């Protein structure tokens, strides 16, 4: 069971990183603002800390 939980946590972390990469590209293209990017980044950090 612990192995499954670790696998899920790893997958979630990977997805968060992919999401942040996408957000970074969106910010570069002015699709989202710097403030929105920072907001999402802080939520990602909170999520990964839990």
mmCIF file of N, CA and C in Angstrom:
data_model
loop_
_atom_site.group_PDB
_atom_site.id
_atom_site.type_symbol
_atom_site.label_atom_id
_atom_site.label_comp_id
_atom_site.label_asym_id
_atom_site.label_seq_id
_atom_site.Cartn_x
_atom_site.Cartn_y
_atom_site.Cartn_z
ATOM 1 N N UNK A 1 0.826 -1.197 0.000
ATOM 2 C CA UNK A 1 0.000 0.000 0.000
ATOM 3 C C UNK A 1 0.870 1.262 0.000
ATOM 4 N N UNK A 2 1.922 1.269 0.801
ATOM 5 C CA UNK A 2 2.809 2.437 0.830
ATOM 6 C C UNK A 2 3.420 2.701 -0.541
ATOM 7 N N UNK A 3 3.711 1.640 -1.238
ATOM 8 C CA UNK A 3 4.286 1.774 -2.587
ATOM 9 C C UNK A 3 3.295 2.464 -3.517
ATOM 10 N N UNK A 4 2.029 2.082 -3.413
ATOM 11 C CA UNK A 4 0.993 2.700 -4.244
ATOM 12 C C UNK A 4 0.863 4.185 -3.927
ATOM 13 N N UNK A 5 0.895 4.513 -2.659
ATOM 14 C CA UNK A 5 0.791 5.916 -2.238
ATOM 15 C C UNK A 5 1.985 6.704 -2.764
ATOM 16 N N UNK A 6 3.163 6.142 -2.648
ATOM 17 C CA UNK A 6 4.364 6.809 -3.162
ATOM 18 C C UNK A 6 4.278 7.017 -4.670
ATOM 19 N N UNK A 7 3.770 6.010 -5.371
ATOM 20 C CA UNK A 7 3.608 6.131 -6.826
ATOM 21 C C UNK A 7 2.634 7.243 -7.181
ATOM 22 N N UNK A 8 1.549 7.319 -6.445
ATOM 23 C CA UNK A 8 0.540 8.360 -6.692
ATOM 24 C C UNK A 8 1.124 9.736 -6.396
ATOM 25 N N UNK A 9 1.841 9.858 -5.299
ATOM 26 C CA UNK A 9 2.468 11.140 -4.956
ATOM 27 C C UNK A 9 3.463 11.565 -6.033
ATOM 28 N N UNK A 10 4.235 10.611 -6.521
ATOM 29 C CA UNK A 10 5.202 10.915 -7.572
ATOM 30 C C UNK A 10 4.491 11.386 -8.836
ATOM 31 N N UNK A 11 3.428 10.701 -9.198
ATOM 32 C CA UNK A 11 2.665 11.071 -10.392
ATOM 33 C C UNK A 11 2.058 12.468 -10.237
ATOM 34 N N UNK A 12 1.516 12.754 -9.072
ATOM 35 C CA UNK A 12 0.943 14.082 -8.824
ATOM 36 C C UNK A 12 2.007 15.169 -8.904
ATOM 37 N N UNK A 13 3.158 14.886 -8.350
ATOM 38 C CA UNK A 13 4.246 15.865 -8.418
ATOM 39 C C UNK A 13 4.646 16.110 -9.870
ATOM 40 N N UNK A 14 4.734 15.052 -10.644
ATOM 41 C CA UNK A 14 5.075 15.184 -12.063
ATOM 42 C C UNK A 14 4.031 16.001 -12.807
ATOM 43 N N UNK A 15 2.775 15.753 -12.517
ATOM 44 C CA UNK A 15 1.700 16.512 -13.153
ATOM 45 C C UNK A 15 1.754 17.984 -12.766
ATOM 46 N N UNK A 16 2.067 18.256 -11.514
ATOM 47 C CA UNK A 16 2.207 19.652 -11.068
ATOM 48 C C UNK A 16 3.331 20.346 -11.830
ATOM 49 N N UNK A 17 4.430 19.650 -12.016
ATOM 50 C CA UNK A 17 5.550 20.233 -12.753
ATOM 51 C C UNK A 17 5.162 20.511 -14.205
ATOM 52 N N UNK A 18 4.458 19.586 -14.815
ATOM 53 C CA UNK A 18 3.993 19.801 -16.191
ATOM 54 C C UNK A 18 3.052 20.994 -16.261
ATOM 55 N N UNK A 19 2.159 21.072 -15.293
ATOM 56 C CA UNK A 19 1.205 22.174 -15.243
ATOM 57 C C UNK A 19 1.937 23.507 -15.113
ATOM 58 N N UNK A 20 2.961 23.553 -14.270
ATOM 59 C CA UNK A 20 3.715 24.785 -14.096
ATOM 60 C C UNK A 20 4.487 25.141 -15.368
ATOM 61 N N UNK A 21 4.965 24.157 -16.078
ATOM 62 C CA UNK A 21 5.623 24.426 -17.365
ATOM 63 C C UNK A 21 4.644 25.066 -18.342
ATOM 64 N N UNK A 22 3.438 24.533 -18.383
ATOM 65 C CA UNK A 22 2.400 25.089 -19.264
ATOM 66 C C UNK A 22 2.063 26.511 -18.838
ATOM 67 N N UNK A 23 1.917 26.721 -17.539
ATOM 68 C CA UNK A 23 1.616 28.070 -17.047
ATOM 69 C C UNK A 23 2.734 29.047 -17.394
ATOM 70 N N UNK A 24 3.949 28.590 -17.292
ATOM 71 C CA UNK A 24 5.087 29.444 -17.629
ATOM 72 C C UNK A 24 5.024 29.879 -19.096
ATOM 73 N N UNK A 25 4.706 28.948 -19.962
ATOM 74 C CA UNK A 25 4.571 29.281 -21.383
ATOM 75 C C UNK A 25 3.402 30.233 -21.614
ATOM 76 N N UNK A 26 2.328 30.023 -20.885
ATOM 77 C CA UNK A 26 1.170 30.915 -21.011
ATOM 78 C C UNK A 26 1.530 32.325 -20.556
ATOM 79 N N UNK A 27 2.321 32.403 -19.497
ATOM 80 C CA UNK A 27 2.753 33.713 -18.997
ATOM 81 C C UNK A 27 3.639 34.405 -20.027
ATOM 82 N N UNK A 28 4.551 33.649 -20.619
ATOM 83 C CA UNK A 28 5.437 34.214 -21.641
ATOM 84 C C UNK A 28 4.650 34.776 -22.820
ATOM 85 N N UNK A 29 3.541 34.148 -23.142
ATOM 86 C CA UNK A 29 2.723 34.589 -24.281
ATOM 87 C C UNK A 29 1.617 35.555 -23.854
ATOM 88 N N UNK A 30 1.689 36.001 -22.611
ATOM 89 C CA UNK A 30 0.726 36.955 -22.049
ATOM 90 C C UNK A 30 -0.711 36.437 -22.051
ATOM 91 N N UNK A 31 -0.861 35.138 -21.912
ATOM 92 C CA UNK A 31 -2.192 34.549 -21.799
ATOM 93 C C UNK A 31 -2.677 34.668 -20.357
ATOM 94 N N UNK A 32 -1.737 34.559 -19.433
ATOM 95 C CA UNK A 32 -2.039 34.815 -18.024
ATOM 96 C C UNK A 32 -1.077 35.885 -17.526
ATOM 97 N N UNK A 33 -1.476 36.563 -16.478
ATOM 98 C CA UNK A 33 -0.646 37.634 -15.921
ATOM 99 C C UNK A 33 0.394 37.071 -14.952
ATOM 100 N N UNK A 34 1.334 37.910 -14.609
ATOM 101 C CA UNK A 34 2.347 37.541 -13.619
ATOM 102 C C UNK A 34 1.687 37.206 -12.283
ATOM 103 N N UNK A 35 0.664 37.963 -11.921
ATOM 104 C CA UNK A 35 -0.046 37.730 -10.663
ATOM 105 C C UNK A 35 -0.723 36.364 -10.662
ATOM 106 N N UNK A 36 -1.363 36.025 -11.779
ATOM 107 C CA UNK A 36 -2.013 34.714 -11.873
ATOM 108 C C UNK A 36 -0.980 33.593 -11.775
ATOM 109 N N UNK A 37 0.138 33.793 -12.434
ATOM 110 C CA UNK A 37 1.202 32.797 -12.391
ATOM 111 C C UNK A 37 1.692 32.600 -10.953
ATOM 112 N N UNK A 38 1.909 33.685 -10.254
ATOM 113 C CA UNK A 38 2.366 33.597 -8.863
ATOM 114 C C UNK A 38 1.329 32.914 -7.982
ATOM 115 N N UNK A 39 0.066 33.217 -8.228
ATOM 116 C CA UNK A 39 -1.006 32.591 -7.453
ATOM 117 C C UNK A 39 -1.000 31.074 -7.655
ATOM 118 N N UNK A 40 -0.918 30.647 -8.904
ATOM 119 C CA UNK A 40 -0.867 29.208 -9.187
ATOM 120 C C UNK A 40 0.388 28.580 -8.590
ATOM 121 N N UNK A 41 1.497 29.273 -8.667
ATOM 122 C CA UNK A 41 2.748 28.751 -8.114
ATOM 123 C C UNK A 41 2.641 28.545 -6.612
ATOM 124 N N UNK A 42 2.047 29.495 -5.926
ATOM 125 C CA UNK A 42 1.907 29.358 -4.476
ATOM 126 C C UNK A 42 0.978 28.203 -4.123
ATOM 127 N N UNK A 43 -0.053 27.997 -4.928
ATOM 128 C CA UNK A 43 -0.958 26.868 -4.687
ATOM 129 C C UNK A 43 -0.244 25.545 -4.932
ATOM 130 N N UNK A 44 0.606 25.519 -5.927
ATOM 131 C CA UNK A 44 1.380 24.311 -6.211
ATOM 132 C C UNK A 44 2.287 23.988 -5.027
ATOM 133 N N UNK A 45 2.944 24.990 -4.497
ATOM 134 C CA UNK A 45 3.836 24.787 -3.355
ATOM 135 C C UNK A 45 3.055 24.272 -2.156
ATOM 136 N N UNK A 46 1.904 24.873 -1.886
ATOM 137 C CA UNK A 46 1.061 24.403 -0.787
ATOM 138 C C UNK A 46 0.672 22.950 -0.994
ATOM 139 N N UNK A 47 0.266 22.624 -2.202
ATOM 140 C CA UNK A 47 -0.164 21.268 -2.515
ATOM 141 C C UNK A 47 0.969 20.269 -2.292
ATOM 142 N N UNK A 48 2.144 20.597 -2.768
ATOM 143 C CA UNK A 48 3.273 19.679 -2.648
ATOM 144 C C UNK A 48 3.758 19.540 -1.212
ATOM 145 N N UNK A 49 3.507 20.528 -0.389
ATOM 146 C CA UNK A 49 3.915 20.450 1.006
ATOM 147 C C UNK A 49 2.983 19.562 1.824
ATOM 148 N N UNK A 50 1.779 19.377 1.344
ATOM 149 C CA UNK A 50 0.804 18.538 2.072
ATOM 150 C C UNK A 50 0.928 17.117 1.727
#
